[in-house]
Amino acid sequence: MRDEAEVSGAIERYGDTVKRVCMIHLKNHADTEDIFQTVFLKYAMSHVVFENEEHRKAWLIKVTHNACKDMVKSFFRSRTRSLDEAEEIPADMPEDNREVLEAVLSLPGKYREVVYLHYYEGYTAPEIGRILDKNVNTVYTLITRSKDKLREKLGGDGYAG
Amino acid sequence: MQDKLRETFDMIRADEELLEKTKRSVAEKSSGSFPAGREKKRGVKRVMSIAACLALILLGLGGYGIYFTPVSAVSMDMDPSVEMEINRFGKVISIEGCDEEGKELARTADVKFMDYDEAVSFIIETEIIKECLARGEEMDITAVGEDGVACDRMTTRLKACTRGQENVYCHGTAMEKVRDAHKHGCSYGKYSAYLEMKKIDPDITVEDVKGMTTREIRQRCESHRNERHDEGKGNRGSGSGGGFRKRSR
């Protein structure tokens, strides 16, 4: 079990990352809070020896992803509730950023995940495949299709590269 | 846009309240501040863990059988043509080719254990299928469900994942109707289309349609229904027999 200082450090350093992963899966605050606590409790209780910070971060993203999927799958009602509740978009977010975020959140779940992991976190398809337990060919397809879908929604501004 | 995406996600932050709440909660739950008698509870926990493991092993063996039992199927008919068997969790457990090119596609398409709609998307994105669709060829996808409800659910999901794809058409049918498909050397999708045609022309046989693509069979059904409808409008009570002109042998 990890000591309190190590756990607090991880919460400070990776809280934003966990929050972002929660947001793309759950879209409401109550569920996000539950997942937050689940993820960092798992971290506190785990015996995994991390090779480096990148390994730690990838582990936390994977655990968060799996916890969100379990929550969404286990209660159909919570999924329905998530769809009905207002998305947790920061109130002070500028309009153009809000538009981008809404476009991402309106994509099917499998596309939201790869958009976040590839275009924001900078993971490659093989790395995303390991995190999400998906075949790397599937990830390549999802990356391409998510780019097309976002282009459609956001009026063809396109991605660099 | 990639910069915009980064800028946008940068604005998503975990607020201080959430971080502090999490720290407190994790500290409480992991600090070992359990009631007295922790040692005894540990022993009981160990026995229960072993019992749970044994139960899981037994369940796992049974679960293995359940996992690999097909309950539905998806037939993707074009030239090439493939058919996937789906388990009750919606996962692809096998993929077979229905013709030579289909066999090659099935060999190379790594879709086992994918969700069936994801597998369909994957196959549509393969080079060979993209080229066929670009040439104007049409794909007929048939969801073969355990029953009407499962069938509708599968068809809806397949329509959603193929939305925007030109020349791709989705249908559904119940397994009980197409169980004999393979006996006749047809995919479920082609057999389903043949059964539709048989309603219109009872004399038609499976051999008559084997040389046609599934899409061609469905289009014939559709055009025949339209003809019948037009005849009915303009010529009430004629009672014409109609039917398909069979290929001459």
XYZ file of C-alpha atoms in Angstrom:
410
model
C 0.000 0.000 0.000
C 1.311 3.441 -0.833
C 1.857 6.118 1.760
C -0.323 9.167 2.069
C 2.241 11.539 0.633
C 2.651 9.458 -2.510
C -1.105 9.205 -3.003
C -1.653 12.934 -2.412
C 1.118 13.677 -4.899
C -0.541 11.505 -7.526
C -3.917 13.156 -6.913
C -2.364 16.598 -7.384
C -0.315 15.629 -10.437
C -2.882 13.496 -12.270
C -6.196 14.801 -10.970
C -6.746 16.849 -14.119
C -6.025 13.832 -16.327
C -8.460 11.638 -14.412
C -11.041 14.410 -14.531
C -10.721 14.702 -18.311
C -11.066 10.953 -18.845
C -14.144 10.971 -16.570
C -15.627 13.844 -18.504
C -15.421 12.132 -21.860
C -17.107 9.021 -20.444
C -19.539 10.216 -17.831
C -20.539 13.780 -18.443
C -21.845 14.442 -14.938
C -20.243 15.527 -11.680
C -21.658 12.972 -9.225
C -20.358 10.013 -11.179
C -17.033 11.780 -11.725
C -16.554 12.153 -7.990
C -17.241 8.438 -7.435
C -14.797 7.422 -10.112
C -12.162 9.804 -8.787
C -12.246 8.159 -5.403
C -12.349 4.661 -6.880
C -9.338 5.301 -9.094
C -7.123 6.832 -6.443
C -8.133 4.268 -3.857
C -7.074 1.575 -6.318
C -3.847 3.472 -6.781
C -3.310 3.648 -3.029
C -3.942 -0.060 -2.599
C -2.088 -1.303 -5.660
C 1.354 -2.921 -5.575
C 2.296 -1.988 -9.125
C 5.863 -0.756 -9.395
C 5.931 1.997 -11.977
C 8.912 2.227 -14.301
C 8.492 5.966 -14.735
C 5.907 8.743 -14.603
C 4.602 7.907 -18.056
C 3.879 4.385 -16.879
C 2.087 5.719 -13.789
C -0.021 8.090 -15.891
C -0.941 5.406 -18.426
C -1.933 3.088 -15.550
C -4.174 5.754 -14.048
C -5.786 6.480 -17.420
C -6.444 2.779 -17.968
C -7.938 2.311 -14.498
C -10.126 5.395 -14.961
C -11.261 4.204 -18.377
C -12.178 0.767 -16.998
C -13.935 2.236 -13.949
C -15.991 4.559 -16.163
C -16.934 1.717 -18.481
C -18.003 -0.445 -15.534
C -20.130 2.354 -14.164
C -21.795 3.038 -17.495
C -22.402 -0.656 -18.168
C -23.560 -1.751 -14.740
C -26.592 0.523 -14.467
C -28.518 1.368 -17.586
C -30.261 4.022 -15.554
C -27.049 5.850 -14.801
C -26.257 5.873 -18.495
C -29.663 7.331 -19.209
C -29.185 9.798 -16.390
C -25.832 10.817 -17.794
C -27.361 11.514 -21.165
C -30.177 13.530 -19.647
C -28.096 15.633 -17.283
C -26.335 18.752 -18.472
C -22.767 18.176 -19.542
C -20.202 19.350 -17.054
C -18.674 21.993 -19.287
C -17.037 24.815 -17.317
C -19.334 27.810 -17.293
C -16.535 30.263 -18.108
C -15.296 28.354 -21.150
C -15.087 30.570 -24.255
C -17.657 29.870 -26.948
C -15.273 28.445 -29.529
C -13.732 26.046 -27.018
C -17.185 25.061 -25.824
C -18.116 24.269 -29.411
C -15.058 22.036 -29.774
C -15.768 20.248 -26.494
C -19.426 19.720 -27.341
C -18.420 18.309 -30.713
C -16.093 15.840 -29.017
C -18.648 14.884 -26.365
C -21.295 14.324 -29.030
C -19.193 11.584 -30.645
C -19.825 7.944 -29.758
C -17.770 6.812 -26.739
C -15.171 4.857 -28.662
C -14.297 7.940 -30.736
C -14.195 10.306 -27.731
C -11.612 8.115 -26.067
C -9.209 8.070 -28.992
C -9.685 11.792 -29.696
C -8.604 12.543 -26.145
C -5.766 10.047 -25.959
C -4.359 10.732 -29.418
C -4.956 14.405 -30.058
C -4.557 15.675 -26.517
C -2.346 13.234 -24.613
C -0.318 12.418 -27.748
C -0.443 8.628 -27.452
C 0.260 6.567 -30.544
C -2.159 3.938 -31.805
C -0.205 1.016 -30.290
C -0.064 2.837 -26.924
C -3.799 3.546 -27.097
C -4.394 -0.089 -27.992
C -2.615 -1.171 -24.796
C -4.473 1.328 -22.626
C -7.914 0.550 -24.018
C -7.274 -3.162 -24.739
C -8.143 -2.678 -28.370
C -6.553 -4.083 -31.489
C -4.135 -1.547 -32.951
C -5.824 -1.731 -36.377
C -9.098 -0.828 -34.700
C -7.432 2.149 -33.068
C -6.078 3.386 -36.391
C -9.574 3.132 -37.855
C -11.076 4.957 -34.889
C -8.501 7.756 -35.127
C -9.237 8.269 -38.824
C -12.989 8.132 -38.408
C -13.003 10.401 -35.379
C -11.015 12.979 -37.337
C -13.561 12.822 -40.173
C -16.480 13.095 -37.797
C -15.000 16.098 -36.026
C -14.277 17.734 -39.366
C -17.941 17.273 -40.298
C -19.150 18.727 -37.016
C -16.728 21.630 -36.829
C -16.892 22.702 -40.444
C -13.737 21.188 -41.893
C -11.042 23.104 -40.031
C -9.075 19.881 -40.096
C -6.229 18.652 -38.006
C -2.635 19.475 -38.604
C -1.063 16.262 -39.873
C -7.841 22.392 -34.843
C -5.487 20.097 -32.976
C -4.203 23.183 -31.147
C -7.789 24.157 -30.391
C -8.449 20.707 -29.024
C -5.432 20.932 -26.737
C -6.414 24.401 -25.619
C -9.951 23.172 -24.875
C -8.922 20.136 -22.865
C -6.382 22.253 -20.983
C -9.353 24.125 -19.575
C -10.777 20.971 -18.011
C -9.392 20.881 -14.482
C -10.180 19.020 -11.299
C -11.176 21.695 -8.811
C -9.576 21.976 -5.375
C -12.693 20.750 -3.640
C -12.686 17.503 -5.629
C -8.980 16.948 -4.983
C -9.280 17.542 -1.234
C -12.377 15.392 -0.952
C -10.600 12.590 -2.761
C -7.523 12.839 -0.565
C -9.654 12.642 2.570
C -11.734 9.754 1.285
C -8.740 7.726 0.140
C -6.893 8.420 3.395
C -9.878 7.195 5.423
C -10.470 4.072 3.397
C -6.857 3.037 3.132
C -5.499 4.138 6.527
C -6.377 0.855 8.259
C -8.728 2.607 10.635
C -10.896 -0.487 10.842
C -12.692 -1.662 13.986
C -10.823 -3.941 16.474
C -10.618 -7.621 15.539
C -8.907 -6.901 12.259
C -6.810 -10.091 12.481
C -9.861 -12.306 12.837
C -11.533 -10.517 9.945
C -8.402 -11.123 7.871
C -8.689 -14.883 8.437
C -12.335 -14.917 7.465
C -11.516 -12.784 4.461
C -8.859 -15.280 3.366
C -11.264 -18.219 3.515
C -13.905 -16.272 1.653
C -11.353 -15.251 -0.980
C -10.386 -18.882 -1.551
C -14.035 -19.900 -1.774
C -14.708 -17.065 -4.196
C -11.730 -18.123 -6.327
C -12.975 -21.711 -6.489
C -16.425 -20.507 -7.423
C -14.932 -18.268 -10.078
C -12.893 -21.134 -11.536
C -16.017 -23.296 -11.807
C -17.947 -20.362 -13.204
C -15.099 -19.642 -15.562
C -15.182 -23.109 -17.038
C -18.904 -22.785 -17.613
C -18.423 -19.206 -18.666
C -15.949 -20.288 -21.313
C -18.658 -22.403 -22.907
C -21.163 -19.569 -22.734
C -18.690 -17.098 -24.188
C -18.049 -19.209 -27.271
C -21.670 -20.150 -27.942
C -23.084 -18.162 -30.851
C -26.562 -16.736 -30.399
C -26.728 -14.432 -33.399
C -24.888 -13.590 -36.589
C -24.069 -10.781 -38.968
C -23.865 -11.480 -42.673
C -22.030 -8.954 -44.863
C -22.912 -9.736 -48.465
C -21.121 -8.270 -51.391
C -18.412 -9.811 -53.483
C -16.538 -10.672 -51.106
C -18.994 -11.966 -48.561
C -18.347 -12.820 -44.901
C -20.398 -14.004 -41.981
C -19.660 -13.457 -38.290
C -21.024 -15.464 -35.367
C -21.835 -13.348 -32.317
C -22.080 -14.431 -28.664
C -24.597 -13.198 -26.126
C -22.234 -10.411 -25.080
C -22.310 -8.973 -28.586
C -18.761 -10.103 -29.356
C -17.587 -11.687 -32.598
C -16.467 -15.238 -31.883
C -15.871 -16.373 -35.430
C -15.699 -15.032 -38.956
C -16.026 -17.096 -42.119
C -15.821 -16.247 -45.787
C -18.720 -17.269 -48.001
C -16.732 -17.079 -51.237
C -13.066 -17.112 -52.234
C -12.460 -13.423 -51.673
C -14.547 -13.551 -48.519
C -12.330 -16.338 -47.152
C -9.257 -14.207 -47.756
C -10.944 -11.220 -46.085
C -11.958 -13.379 -43.110
C -8.399 -14.612 -42.791
C -6.905 -11.138 -42.610
C -9.625 -9.192 -40.758
C -8.706 -9.313 -37.080
C -12.190 -8.805 -35.676
C -12.552 -11.653 -33.206
C -13.729 -10.534 -29.777
C -14.714 -7.098 -31.091
C -18.231 -5.771 -30.626
C -20.112 -6.730 -33.758
C -20.818 -3.153 -34.858
C -17.152 -2.287 -34.392
C -16.245 -5.360 -36.465
C -18.605 -4.265 -39.237
C -17.025 -0.787 -39.247
C -13.581 -2.358 -39.358
C -14.440 -4.593 -42.307
C -16.021 -1.731 -44.248
C -12.778 0.220 -43.782
C -10.597 -2.524 -45.258
C -9.006 -1.722 -48.615
C -10.859 -4.394 -50.544
C -14.299 -3.302 -49.322
C -13.546 0.403 -49.742
C -12.509 -0.240 -53.329
C -15.694 -2.213 -54.042
C -17.898 0.496 -52.547
C -15.990 3.196 -54.455
C -16.758 1.294 -57.673
C -20.455 1.589 -56.894
C -20.953 -1.958 -55.647
C -23.493 -2.398 -52.906
C -23.231 -4.195 -49.593
C -26.115 -5.879 -47.865
C -25.694 -6.412 -44.117
C -28.106 -8.768 -42.398
C -28.417 -8.977 -38.635
C -29.616 -12.421 -37.627
C -30.999 -12.168 -34.119
C -32.231 -14.758 -31.633
C -35.682 -13.248 -31.863
C -37.478 -10.197 -33.211
C -36.395 -7.938 -30.368
C -32.723 -8.902 -30.614
C -32.935 -8.588 -34.358
C -34.313 -5.036 -34.175
C -31.701 -4.036 -31.638
C -28.876 -5.364 -33.785
C -30.244 -3.783 -36.948
C -30.505 -0.405 -35.223
C -26.891 -0.604 -34.053
C -25.679 -1.663 -37.475
C -27.576 1.154 -39.164
C -26.005 3.605 -36.719
C -22.462 2.393 -37.333
C -22.899 2.436 -41.110
C -24.651 5.783 -41.269
C -23.023 7.927 -43.903
C -21.762 4.920 -45.840
C -23.150 4.989 -49.321
C -24.253 1.737 -50.897
C -24.527 -0.092 -47.574
C -27.931 -1.447 -46.598
C -28.900 -3.076 -43.300
C -31.643 -5.602 -42.653
C -32.648 -7.947 -39.883
C -34.120 -11.396 -39.654
C -34.698 -13.921 -36.910
C -32.389 -16.937 -36.677
C -35.247 -19.432 -36.850
C -36.128 -18.251 -40.360
C -32.658 -18.656 -41.843
C -31.415 -21.725 -39.945
C -31.315 -23.735 -43.193
C -29.171 -21.191 -45.023
C -25.900 -23.046 -44.768
C -27.519 -26.340 -45.768
C -28.324 -24.675 -49.081
C -24.843 -23.222 -49.414
C -25.993 -19.651 -48.782
C -25.064 -17.009 -46.277
C -27.801 -15.990 -43.835
C -28.149 -12.680 -45.649
C -28.654 -14.207 -49.096
C -31.014 -16.832 -47.719
C -33.065 -14.141 -46.006
C -33.339 -12.246 -49.287
C -34.273 -15.470 -51.087
C -37.097 -16.083 -48.586
C -38.408 -12.590 -49.294
C -38.366 -13.358 -52.988
C -40.088 -16.706 -52.419
C -43.042 -14.905 -50.865
C -43.523 -13.116 -54.160
C -42.638 -16.022 -56.442
C -43.297 -19.355 -54.681
C -41.759 -21.312 -57.573
C -38.323 -19.784 -57.165
C -35.639 -22.079 -55.764
C -32.347 -21.474 -54.013
C -30.483 -22.671 -57.087
C -32.159 -19.936 -59.138
C -30.740 -17.166 -56.972
C -27.290 -18.527 -56.169
C -25.745 -16.642 -59.071
C -27.221 -13.332 -57.901
C -25.819 -11.055 -55.224
C -27.946 -10.483 -52.146
C -28.444 -6.884 -53.145
C -29.685 -7.929 -56.592
C -32.205 -10.293 -54.993
C -33.546 -7.577 -52.715
C -33.749 -5.085 -55.586
C -35.728 -7.602 -57.632
C -38.128 -8.054 -54.729
C -38.494 -4.305 -54.375
C -39.095 -3.676 -58.070
C -41.562 -6.553 -58.216
C -43.469 -5.134 -55.259
C -43.551 -1.742 -57.014
C -44.819 -3.352 -60.214
C -47.521 -5.155 -58.306
C -48.475 -1.939 -56.584
C -48.657 -0.054 -59.898
C -50.658 -2.889 -61.477
C -53.005 -2.842 -58.542
C -53.571 0.890 -58.915
C -54.147 0.889 -62.658
C -55.740 -2.470 -63.147
C -57.821 -3.513 -60.180
C -58.977 -7.087 -60.073
C -56.796 -8.307 -62.929
C -55.371 -11.001 -60.662
C -52.294 -11.376 -62.829
C -49.962 -14.107 -61.703
C -46.714 -12.255 -62.041
C -43.536 -13.733 -60.735
C -39.893 -13.606 -61.636
C -38.619 -14.731 -64.952
C -36.292 -17.567 -64.067
C -32.945 -17.901 -65.761
C -33.183 -20.346 -68.623
C -31.131 -23.473 -68.163
